[in-house]
mmCIF file of C-alpha atoms in Angstrom:
data_model
loop_
_atom_site.group_PDB
_atom_site.id
_atom_site.type_symbol
_atom_site.label_atom_id
_atom_site.label_comp_id
_atom_site.label_asym_id
_atom_site.label_seq_id
_atom_site.Cartn_x
_atom_site.Cartn_y
_atom_site.Cartn_z
ATOM 1 C CA UNK A 1 -16.154 128.783 -159.492
ATOM 2 C CA UNK A 2 -19.734 126.861 -159.255
ATOM 3 C CA UNK A 3 -23.102 128.758 -158.764
ATOM 4 C CA UNK A 4 -23.491 130.551 -155.453
ATOM 5 C CA UNK A 5 -24.892 128.391 -152.878
ATOM 6 C CA UNK A 6 -28.648 128.499 -151.942
ATOM 7 C CA UNK A 7 -29.459 129.440 -148.381
ATOM 8 C CA UNK A 8 -31.573 126.906 -146.355
ATOM 9 C CA UNK A 9 -32.450 127.615 -142.953
ATOM 10 C CA UNK A 10 -33.102 124.581 -140.536
ATOM 11 C CA UNK A 11 -35.076 125.551 -137.463
ATOM 12 C CA UNK A 12 -34.969 122.702 -134.894
ATOM 13 C CA UNK A 13 -35.158 121.813 -131.112
ATOM 14 C CA UNK A 14 -33.110 118.826 -129.854
ATOM 15 C CA UNK A 15 -36.451 117.429 -127.977
ATOM 16 C CA UNK A 16 -37.737 116.509 -131.618
ATOM 17 C CA UNK A 17 -36.733 113.415 -133.090
ATOM 18 C CA UNK A 18 -37.903 114.491 -136.380
ATOM 19 C CA UNK A 19 -35.600 117.624 -136.113
ATOM 20 C CA UNK A 20 -32.762 115.268 -135.684
ATOM 21 C CA UNK A 21 -33.364 113.246 -138.678
ATOM 22 C CA UNK A 22 -33.948 116.303 -140.974
ATOM 23 C CA UNK A 23 -30.588 117.760 -139.538
ATOM 24 C CA UNK A 24 -28.596 114.796 -140.230
ATOM 25 C CA UNK A 25 -30.003 114.586 -143.817
ATOM 26 C CA UNK A 26 -29.208 118.106 -144.644
ATOM 27 C CA UNK A 27 -25.834 117.848 -142.836
ATOM 28 C CA UNK A 28 -24.985 115.021 -145.218
ATOM 29 C CA UNK A 29 -26.403 116.777 -148.356
ATOM 30 C CA UNK A 30 -24.969 120.611 -147.814
ATOM 31 C CA UNK A 31 -21.902 119.894 -150.050
ATOM 32 C CA UNK A 32 -23.664 117.602 -152.482
ATOM 33 C CA UNK A 33 -26.331 119.923 -153.119
ATOM 34 C CA UNK A 34 -24.256 123.204 -152.440
ATOM 35 C CA UNK A 35 -26.359 124.724 -149.980
ATOM 36 C CA UNK A 36 -25.461 127.219 -147.198
ATOM 37 C CA UNK A 37 -27.178 125.178 -144.307
ATOM 38 C CA UNK A 38 -27.799 127.757 -141.646
ATOM 39 C CA UNK A 39 -28.859 126.034 -138.342
ATOM 40 C CA UNK A 40 -31.431 127.901 -136.359
ATOM 41 C CA UNK A 41 -31.565 126.393 -132.896
ATOM 42 C CA UNK A 42 -35.486 127.307 -131.640
ATOM 43 C CA UNK A 43 -37.961 126.329 -128.898
ATOM 44 C CA UNK A 44 -40.521 123.962 -129.696
ATOM 45 C CA UNK A 45 -42.350 124.923 -126.490
ATOM 46 C CA UNK A 46 -42.651 128.478 -127.888
ATOM 47 C CA UNK A 47 -43.714 127.119 -131.199
ATOM 48 C CA UNK A 48 -46.398 125.172 -129.999
ATOM 49 C CA UNK A 49 -47.739 127.614 -127.310
ATOM 50 C CA UNK A 50 -50.057 129.324 -129.656
ATOM 51 C CA UNK A 51 -50.496 126.500 -131.879
ATOM 52 C CA UNK A 52 -53.951 127.098 -132.187
ATOM 53 C CA UNK A 53 -55.771 123.715 -130.891
ATOM 54 C CA UNK A 54 -57.051 125.109 -127.808
ATOM 55 C CA UNK A 55 -60.773 125.675 -128.659
ATOM 56 C CA UNK A 56 -60.699 122.305 -130.424
ATOM 57 C CA UNK A 57 -59.297 120.312 -127.612
ATOM 58 C CA UNK A 58 -61.750 122.153 -125.050
ATOM 59 C CA UNK A 59 -64.570 121.314 -127.510
ATOM 60 C CA UNK A 60 -63.505 117.698 -127.622
ATOM 61 C CA UNK A 61 -63.291 117.739 -123.683
ATOM 62 C CA UNK A 62 -66.925 118.925 -123.581
ATOM 63 C CA UNK A 63 -67.963 116.011 -125.845
ATOM 64 C CA UNK A 64 -66.288 113.497 -123.819
ATOM 65 C CA UNK A 65 -68.100 114.931 -120.954
ATOM 66 C CA UNK A 66 -71.378 115.199 -122.356
ATOM 67 C CA UNK A 67 -71.611 112.994 -125.509
ATOM 68 C CA UNK A 68 -68.753 110.269 -124.867
ATOM 69 C CA UNK A 69 -70.275 108.228 -127.896
ATOM 70 C CA UNK A 70 -69.479 110.933 -130.266
ATOM 71 C CA UNK A 71 -65.745 111.568 -129.194
ATOM 72 C CA UNK A 72 -64.342 109.478 -132.044
ATOM 73 C CA UNK A 73 -66.399 110.714 -134.756
ATOM 74 C CA UNK A 74 -65.680 114.321 -133.872
ATOM 75 C CA UNK A 75 -62.208 113.936 -133.209
ATOM 76 C CA UNK A 76 -61.658 112.231 -136.697
ATOM 77 C CA UNK A 77 -63.623 115.104 -138.547
ATOM 78 C CA UNK A 78 -61.292 117.549 -136.924
ATOM 79 C CA UNK A 79 -58.014 115.610 -138.140
ATOM 80 C CA UNK A 80 -59.891 115.449 -141.325
ATOM 81 C CA UNK A 81 -59.787 119.547 -141.481
ATOM 82 C CA UNK A 82 -56.350 119.835 -140.311
ATOM 83 C CA UNK A 83 -54.511 117.065 -141.700
ATOM 84 C CA UNK A 84 -56.151 115.927 -144.794
ATOM 85 C CA UNK A 85 -57.954 119.020 -146.354
ATOM 86 C CA UNK A 86 -55.723 121.797 -144.514
ATOM 87 C CA UNK A 87 -58.575 123.524 -143.121
ATOM 88 C CA UNK A 88 -58.788 125.672 -139.877
ATOM 89 C CA UNK A 89 -59.882 124.002 -136.779
ATOM 90 C CA UNK A 90 -59.367 127.173 -134.597
ATOM 91 C CA UNK A 91 -62.442 129.471 -135.374
ATOM 92 C CA UNK A 92 -65.986 128.491 -133.784
ATOM 93 C CA UNK A 93 -67.605 127.680 -137.072
ATOM 94 C CA UNK A 94 -64.676 125.198 -138.215
ATOM 95 C CA UNK A 95 -65.369 123.220 -134.981
ATOM 96 C CA UNK A 96 -69.116 123.440 -135.724
ATOM 97 C CA UNK A 97 -68.659 122.337 -139.137
ATOM 98 C CA UNK A 98 -66.651 119.187 -137.943
ATOM 99 C CA UNK A 99 -69.328 118.434 -135.225
ATOM 100 C CA UNK A 100 -72.080 118.388 -137.794
ATOM 101 C CA UNK A 101 -70.092 116.527 -140.230
ATOM 102 C CA UNK A 102 -69.487 113.780 -137.355
ATOM 103 C CA UNK A 103 -73.215 113.612 -136.793
ATOM 104 C CA UNK A 104 -74.248 115.971 -134.128
ATOM 105 C CA UNK A 105 -77.190 118.509 -134.693
ATOM 106 C CA UNK A 106 -76.472 122.241 -134.946
ATOM 107 C CA UNK A 107 -78.313 122.754 -131.735
ATOM 108 C CA UNK A 108 -76.221 119.981 -129.924
ATOM 109 C CA UNK A 109 -72.715 121.324 -131.355
ATOM 110 C CA UNK A 110 -73.680 124.673 -130.531
ATOM 111 C CA UNK A 111 -74.669 123.873 -126.933
ATOM 112 C CA UNK A 112 -71.210 122.156 -126.372
ATOM 113 C CA UNK A 113 -69.354 125.095 -128.005
ATOM 114 C CA UNK A 114 -70.873 127.411 -125.205
ATOM 115 C CA UNK A 115 -69.533 125.270 -122.743
ATOM 116 C CA UNK A 116 -65.882 125.327 -123.834
ATOM 117 C CA UNK A 117 -65.248 128.406 -121.618
ATOM 118 C CA UNK A 118 -66.799 126.980 -118.478
ATOM 119 C CA UNK A 119 -64.343 126.040 -115.793
ATOM 120 C CA UNK A 120 -65.814 122.420 -115.759
ATOM 121 C CA UNK A 121 -64.591 122.043 -119.431
ATOM 122 C CA UNK A 122 -61.246 124.106 -118.863
ATOM 123 C CA UNK A 123 -60.272 122.331 -115.721
ATOM 124 C CA UNK A 124 -61.140 118.904 -117.011
ATOM 125 C CA UNK A 125 -58.671 119.384 -120.133
ATOM 126 C CA UNK A 126 -56.064 120.598 -117.662
ATOM 127 C CA UNK A 127 -56.407 117.530 -115.589
ATOM 128 C CA UNK A 128 -56.405 115.121 -118.553
ATOM 129 C CA UNK A 129 -52.999 117.080 -119.938
ATOM 130 C CA UNK A 130 -51.577 117.011 -116.258
ATOM 131 C CA UNK A 131 -52.379 113.173 -116.155
ATOM 132 C CA UNK A 132 -50.355 112.652 -119.543
ATOM 133 C CA UNK A 133 -47.569 114.641 -118.105
ATOM 134 C CA UNK A 134 -47.749 112.329 -115.040
ATOM 135 C CA UNK A 135 -47.451 109.381 -117.065
ATOM 136 C CA UNK A 136 -44.139 110.899 -118.589
ATOM 137 C CA UNK A 137 -45.409 112.404 -121.871
ATOM 138 C CA UNK A 138 -43.133 114.755 -123.433
ATOM 139 C CA UNK A 139 -45.223 114.893 -126.625
ATOM 140 C CA UNK A 140 -48.512 113.336 -128.002
ATOM 141 C CA UNK A 141 -49.729 110.705 -128.558
ATOM 142 C CA UNK A 142 -49.222 108.640 -125.558
ATOM 143 C CA UNK A 143 -50.753 105.326 -124.974
ATOM 144 C CA UNK A 144 -51.032 104.108 -121.409
ATOM 145 C CA UNK A 145 -51.852 100.439 -121.002
ATOM 146 C CA UNK A 146 -53.331 99.083 -117.530
ATOM 147 C CA UNK A 147 -52.241 95.451 -117.386
ATOM 148 C CA UNK A 148 -52.271 93.339 -114.265
ATOM 149 C CA UNK A 149 -52.132 96.262 -112.030
ATOM 150 C CA UNK A 150 -49.061 97.979 -113.864
ATOM 151 C CA UNK A 151 -49.168 100.666 -116.149
ATOM 152 C CA UNK A 152 -46.975 101.045 -119.402
ATOM 153 C CA UNK A 153 -46.692 104.243 -121.439
ATOM 154 C CA UNK A 154 -45.891 104.120 -124.971
ATOM 155 C CA UNK A 155 -44.721 107.304 -126.792
ATOM 156 C CA UNK A 156 -45.777 107.823 -130.450
ATOM 157 C CA UNK A 157 -47.642 105.998 -132.933
ATOM 158 C CA UNK A 158 -44.786 103.466 -134.166
ATOM 159 C CA UNK A 159 -44.768 101.111 -131.335
ATOM 160 C CA UNK A 160 -47.847 98.919 -132.037
ATOM 161 C CA UNK A 161 -45.631 95.765 -132.185
ATOM 162 C CA UNK A 162 -44.560 96.461 -128.746
ATOM 163 C CA UNK A 163 -48.200 97.120 -127.397
ATOM 164 C CA UNK A 164 -49.480 93.909 -129.196
ATOM 165 C CA UNK A 165 -46.810 92.256 -127.235
ATOM 166 C CA UNK A 166 -47.657 93.576 -123.977
ATOM 167 C CA UNK A 167 -51.194 92.515 -124.504
ATOM 168 C CA UNK A 168 -50.386 89.160 -125.615
ATOM 169 C CA UNK A 169 -52.116 90.034 -128.967
ATOM 170 C CA UNK A 170 -51.228 89.822 -132.553
ATOM 171 C CA UNK A 171 -50.028 92.790 -134.862
ATOM 172 C CA UNK A 172 -51.345 92.518 -138.018
ATOM 173 C CA UNK A 173 -50.158 95.917 -139.560
ATOM 174 C CA UNK A 174 -52.210 99.235 -139.677
ATOM 175 C CA UNK A 175 -55.331 97.700 -141.537
ATOM 176 C CA UNK A 176 -56.045 94.488 -139.819
ATOM 177 C CA UNK A 177 -58.374 92.008 -141.659
ATOM 178 C CA UNK A 178 -61.997 92.794 -140.932
ATOM 179 C CA UNK A 179 -63.093 90.253 -138.334
ATOM 180 C CA UNK A 180 -65.853 90.245 -136.121
ATOM 181 C CA UNK A 181 -65.761 91.560 -132.538
ATOM 182 C CA UNK A 182 -65.670 89.152 -130.028
ATOM 183 C CA UNK A 183 -68.813 88.238 -128.078
ATOM 184 C CA UNK B 1 -68.099 85.568 -122.051
ATOM 185 C CA UNK B 2 -64.612 86.115 -122.679
ATOM 186 C CA UNK B 3 -61.952 87.666 -120.471
ATOM 187 C CA UNK B 4 -62.310 91.149 -119.273
ATOM 188 C CA UNK B 5 -61.041 93.815 -121.749
ATOM 189 C CA UNK B 6 -58.034 95.731 -120.661
ATOM 190 C CA UNK B 7 -57.922 99.424 -120.554
ATOM 191 C CA UNK B 8 -55.829 101.530 -122.954
ATOM 192 C CA UNK B 9 -55.858 105.420 -122.453
ATOM 193 C CA UNK B 10 -54.763 107.295 -125.747
ATOM 194 C CA UNK B 11 -54.051 110.930 -124.860
ATOM 195 C CA UNK B 12 -54.015 113.078 -128.049
ATOM 196 C CA UNK B 13 -54.297 116.365 -129.585
ATOM 197 C CA UNK B 14 -55.883 116.807 -132.959
ATOM 198 C CA UNK B 15 -52.788 119.149 -134.022
ATOM 199 C CA UNK B 16 -50.493 116.164 -133.681
ATOM 200 C CA UNK B 17 -50.565 114.099 -137.134
ATOM 201 C CA UNK B 18 -49.210 111.112 -135.237
ATOM 202 C CA UNK B 19 -51.573 111.092 -132.848
ATOM 203 C CA UNK B 20 -53.980 110.652 -135.627
ATOM 204 C CA UNK B 21 -52.289 107.639 -137.064
ATOM 205 C CA UNK B 22 -52.157 106.082 -133.235
ATOM 206 C CA UNK B 23 -55.902 106.865 -132.978
ATOM 207 C CA UNK B 24 -57.182 105.191 -136.281
ATOM 208 C CA UNK B 25 -54.959 102.208 -135.559
ATOM 209 C CA UNK B 26 -56.442 101.692 -131.936
ATOM 210 C CA UNK B 27 -60.008 102.225 -133.159
ATOM 211 C CA UNK B 28 -59.350 99.381 -135.839
ATOM 212 C CA UNK B 29 -57.931 97.180 -133.031
ATOM 213 C CA UNK B 30 -60.212 98.060 -130.161
ATOM 214 C CA UNK B 31 -62.540 95.084 -130.899
ATOM 215 C CA UNK B 32 -59.959 92.768 -132.365
ATOM 216 C CA UNK B 33 -57.796 93.026 -129.212
ATOM 217 C CA UNK B 34 -60.807 93.424 -126.786
ATOM 218 C CA UNK B 35 -59.466 96.314 -125.445
ATOM 219 C CA UNK B 36 -61.310 99.326 -123.428
ATOM 220 C CA UNK B 37 -60.174 102.125 -125.415
ATOM 221 C CA UNK B 38 -60.421 105.364 -123.531
ATOM 222 C CA UNK B 39 -60.027 108.525 -125.746
ATOM 223 C CA UNK B 40 -58.518 111.405 -123.678
ATOM 224 C CA UNK B 41 -58.302 114.676 -125.496
ATOM 225 C CA UNK B 42 -55.395 116.683 -124.137
ATOM 226 C CA UNK B 43 -53.359 119.824 -125.053
ATOM 227 C CA UNK B 44 -50.098 119.476 -126.560
ATOM 228 C CA UNK B 45 -48.916 123.063 -125.998
ATOM 229 C CA UNK B 46 -49.309 122.203 -122.161
ATOM 230 C CA UNK B 47 -47.263 119.037 -122.503
ATOM 231 C CA UNK B 48 -44.801 120.845 -124.485
ATOM 232 C CA UNK B 49 -44.707 123.675 -122.148
ATOM 233 C CA UNK B 50 -42.299 122.251 -119.336
ATOM 234 C CA UNK B 51 -40.863 119.927 -122.027
ATOM 235 C CA UNK B 52 -37.239 120.433 -120.625
ATOM 236 C CA UNK B 53 -35.201 121.799 -123.698
ATOM 237 C CA UNK B 54 -34.875 125.414 -122.706
ATOM 238 C CA UNK B 55 -31.548 125.344 -121.212
ATOM 239 C CA UNK B 56 -30.249 123.185 -124.005
ATOM 240 C CA UNK B 57 -31.603 125.278 -126.803
ATOM 241 C CA UNK B 58 -30.348 128.505 -124.827
ATOM 242 C CA UNK B 59 -26.906 126.866 -124.945
ATOM 243 C CA UNK B 60 -27.095 125.963 -128.355
ATOM 244 C CA UNK B 61 -28.224 129.723 -129.223
ATOM 245 C CA UNK B 62 -24.901 130.649 -127.184
ATOM 246 C CA UNK B 63 -22.842 128.185 -129.247
ATOM 247 C CA UNK B 64 -24.326 129.777 -132.442
ATOM 248 C CA UNK B 65 -23.525 133.395 -131.561
ATOM 249 C CA UNK B 66 -20.000 132.635 -129.986
ATOM 250 C CA UNK B 67 -18.862 129.260 -131.700
ATOM 251 C CA UNK B 68 -20.904 128.836 -134.723
ATOM 252 C CA UNK B 69 -18.278 126.243 -136.002
ATOM 253 C CA UNK B 70 -19.393 123.969 -133.079
ATOM 254 C CA UNK B 71 -23.244 124.272 -133.392
ATOM 255 C CA UNK B 72 -23.643 121.227 -135.527
ATOM 256 C CA UNK B 73 -21.386 118.990 -133.201
ATOM 257 C CA UNK B 74 -22.923 120.135 -130.082
ATOM 258 C CA UNK B 75 -26.409 119.930 -131.349
ATOM 259 C CA UNK B 76 -25.919 116.254 -132.562
ATOM 260 C CA UNK B 77 -24.143 115.338 -128.980
ATOM 261 C CA UNK B 78 -27.317 116.602 -127.336
ATOM 262 C CA UNK B 79 -29.614 114.481 -129.550
ATOM 263 C CA UNK B 80 -27.445 111.658 -128.940
ATOM 264 C CA UNK B 81 -27.906 111.833 -125.294
ATOM 265 C CA UNK B 82 -31.790 112.222 -125.379
ATOM 266 C CA UNK B 83 -32.850 110.292 -128.578
ATOM 267 C CA UNK B 84 -30.210 107.577 -128.878
ATOM 268 C CA UNK B 85 -29.099 107.089 -124.943
ATOM 269 C CA UNK B 86 -32.094 108.128 -123.111
ATOM 270 C CA UNK B 87 -29.986 110.610 -120.738
ATOM 271 C CA UNK B 88 -31.057 113.914 -119.518
ATOM 272 C CA UNK B 89 -30.438 116.993 -121.432
ATOM 273 C CA UNK B 90 -32.001 119.579 -118.716
ATOM 274 C CA UNK B 91 -29.323 119.631 -115.929
ATOM 275 C CA UNK B 92 -26.153 121.873 -116.420
ATOM 276 C CA UNK B 93 -23.735 119.015 -116.147
ATOM 277 C CA UNK B 94 -25.774 117.115 -118.960
ATOM 278 C CA UNK B 95 -25.314 120.091 -121.119
ATOM 279 C CA UNK B 96 -21.462 120.389 -120.325
ATOM 280 C CA UNK B 97 -20.943 116.564 -120.895
ATOM 281 C CA UNK B 98 -22.603 116.849 -124.464
ATOM 282 C CA UNK B 99 -20.288 120.211 -125.316
ATOM 283 C CA UNK B 100 -17.318 118.304 -124.309
ATOM 284 C CA UNK B 101 -18.013 115.343 -125.903
ATOM 285 C CA UNK B 102 -18.522 117.621 -129.007
ATOM 286 C CA UNK B 103 -14.771 118.750 -128.679
ATOM 287 C CA UNK B 104 -15.048 121.964 -126.446
ATOM 288 C CA UNK B 105 -12.807 122.739 -123.483
ATOM 289 C CA UNK B 106 -14.499 122.297 -120.182
ATOM 290 C CA UNK B 107 -13.547 126.125 -119.773
ATOM 291 C CA UNK B 108 -15.203 127.041 -123.222
ATOM 292 C CA UNK B 109 -18.204 125.120 -122.216
ATOM 293 C CA UNK B 110 -18.622 126.515 -118.625
ATOM 294 C CA UNK B 111 -18.187 130.118 -120.158
ATOM 295 C CA UNK B 112 -21.217 129.498 -122.569
ATOM 296 C CA UNK B 113 -23.382 127.840 -119.981
ATOM 297 C CA UNK B 114 -22.917 130.947 -117.666
ATOM 298 C CA UNK B 115 -24.128 132.857 -120.813
ATOM 299 C CA UNK B 116 -27.328 131.279 -121.290
ATOM 300 C CA UNK B 117 -29.265 133.380 -118.705
ATOM 301 C CA UNK B 118 -28.156 136.834 -120.172
ATOM 302 C CA UNK B 119 -30.579 138.714 -122.007
ATOM 303 C CA UNK B 120 -28.826 138.279 -125.166
ATOM 304 C CA UNK B 121 -28.936 134.740 -125.557
ATOM 305 C CA UNK B 122 -32.620 134.673 -124.135
ATOM 306 C CA UNK B 123 -33.701 137.280 -126.887
ATOM 307 C CA UNK B 124 -31.856 135.599 -129.715
ATOM 308 C CA UNK B 125 -33.766 132.213 -128.943
ATOM 309 C CA UNK B 126 -37.066 133.975 -128.838
ATOM 310 C CA UNK B 127 -36.067 135.773 -131.839
ATOM 311 C CA UNK B 128 -35.310 132.549 -133.806
ATOM 312 C CA UNK B 129 -38.276 130.915 -132.501
ATOM 313 C CA UNK B 130 -40.416 133.844 -133.425
ATOM 314 C CA UNK B 131 -38.965 133.716 -136.803
ATOM 315 C CA UNK B 132 -40.072 130.193 -137.409
ATOM 316 C CA UNK B 133 -43.561 131.078 -136.271
ATOM 317 C CA UNK B 134 -43.562 133.808 -138.799
ATOM 318 C CA UNK B 135 -42.579 131.502 -141.606
ATOM 319 C CA UNK B 136 -45.635 129.255 -140.634
ATOM 320 C CA UNK B 137 -44.056 126.941 -138.198
ATOM 321 C CA UNK B 138 -46.450 124.991 -136.193
ATOM 322 C CA UNK B 139 -44.059 122.129 -135.108
ATOM 323 C CA UNK B 140 -40.376 121.494 -135.889
ATOM 324 C CA UNK B 141 -38.401 120.871 -137.616
ATOM 325 C CA UNK B 142 -39.223 123.290 -140.523
ATOM 326 C CA UNK B 143 -36.710 123.959 -143.471
ATOM 327 C CA UNK B 144 -36.824 127.509 -144.962
ATOM 328 C CA UNK B 145 -35.482 127.550 -148.689
ATOM 329 C CA UNK B 146 -34.615 130.864 -149.996
ATOM 330 C CA UNK B 147 -34.619 130.516 -153.827
ATOM 331 C CA UNK B 148 -34.657 133.133 -156.330
ATOM 332 C CA UNK B 149 -36.078 135.723 -153.991
ATOM 333 C CA UNK B 150 -38.732 133.574 -152.732
ATOM 334 C CA UNK B 151 -39.067 131.522 -149.654
ATOM 335 C CA UNK B 152 -40.376 128.117 -149.182
ATOM 336 C CA UNK B 153 -41.419 126.311 -145.940
ATOM 337 C CA UNK B 154 -41.201 122.700 -145.509
ATOM 338 C CA UNK B 155 -42.456 121.243 -142.226
ATOM 339 C CA UNK B 156 -40.769 117.858 -141.111
ATOM 340 C CA UNK B 157 -38.089 115.779 -142.281
ATOM 341 C CA UNK B 158 -39.889 113.550 -144.766
ATOM 342 C CA UNK B 159 -40.223 116.012 -147.635
ATOM 343 C CA UNK B 160 -36.682 115.685 -149.046
ATOM 344 C CA UNK B 161 -37.952 114.764 -152.439
ATOM 345 C CA UNK B 162 -39.665 118.162 -152.529
ATOM 346 C CA UNK B 163 -36.823 119.971 -151.484
ATOM 347 C CA UNK B 164 -34.473 118.252 -153.948
ATOM 348 C CA UNK B 165 -37.039 119.281 -156.516
ATOM 349 C CA UNK B 166 -37.239 122.915 -155.635
ATOM 350 C CA UNK B 167 -33.237 122.963 -155.505
ATOM 351 C CA UNK B 168 -33.324 121.339 -158.892
ATOM 352 C CA UNK B 169 -30.584 118.662 -157.230
ATOM 353 C CA UNK B 170 -31.231 114.902 -157.092
ATOM 354 C CA UNK B 171 -32.690 113.090 -153.720
ATOM 355 C CA UNK B 172 -30.478 110.067 -153.314
ATOM 356 C CA UNK B 173 -31.959 108.683 -150.115
ATOM 357 C CA UNK B 174 -31.178 109.571 -146.449
ATOM 358 C CA UNK B 175 -27.545 108.271 -147.042
ATOM 359 C CA UNK B 176 -26.182 109.747 -150.069
ATOM 360 C CA UNK B 177 -22.998 108.138 -151.793
ATOM 361 C CA UNK B 178 -19.833 109.877 -150.570
ATOM 362 C CA UNK B 179 -19.035 112.486 -153.222
ATOM 363 C CA UNK B 180 -16.437 115.272 -153.091
ATOM 364 C CA UNK B 181 -17.789 118.535 -152.539
ATOM 365 C CA UNK B 182 -18.148 120.862 -155.216
ATOM 366 C CA UNK B 183 -15.029 123.122 -155.953
#
């Protein structure tokens, strides 16, 4: 008799393509690794429901309405917190820290933060989210290309070749050689 | 003057790491490709809310309760529909088709489908989803390894090397050479 199998639980939703990848790999390995694989069907909507980005996305919505030129930088600083340094993005001070790192003054950032509970900002975020759903989004990101009076929706971040093709442009990998902006 | 820029809308949530990848690539290309990049902050929770896997996941929950030996096959057939053949998984007939393809009799599948609106099945799916949240899930899949009285939560499907390391096993890539199950 070999050692007792170790228990692995796999929580998944069939709507999640990465769940499928994990599922197939673990199904292939369960005998090789001698694991007791417990499949746990779960609801991704239930998991994302309280996922904690509401304030951050309302803040970005306020930025897009009042200081659109700052939106790229503030977005990046929030990603740096949550996905690079594993820091919180749900608390007011976390959001203020990201905004200041992006170059906003404390005063400016505080002013925007006060606006995230206004109907204006709340409704704008709802409208944008509904717009994404209308384009057929079932997850994020989606990119919507408006070309020759038509719209093309691309899901995810791994269809850049297709986007380049639609645009009639060249895909040069995720880090294109630095060239000057066209005049 | 060059041609007019084409408009691309990027819908994103900072909670989504793939949104970050798409965002950075498009920010790098916006001048190279002469695109008018519109950043559209959205709420992933709002997009996943009506994402359409509720019936399918309740059905899998019923399968796990009554025919656990069928759970792997039925899960796979649902993924085949939604992620391989781009077919519906929200309608009753879609779920029945997946179950039958997995080897269930029509009668068996119909019996389970009738149970997806019972409190038993609904509560079980809620409990499993809450269990995933308690382990710290902020998306799916997660794998929870129970080893030596400790639990280790791994998010996503791309940390198999780490899982192998925790188990003291060898990672041989996503398609391991076929070897016999240990006796």
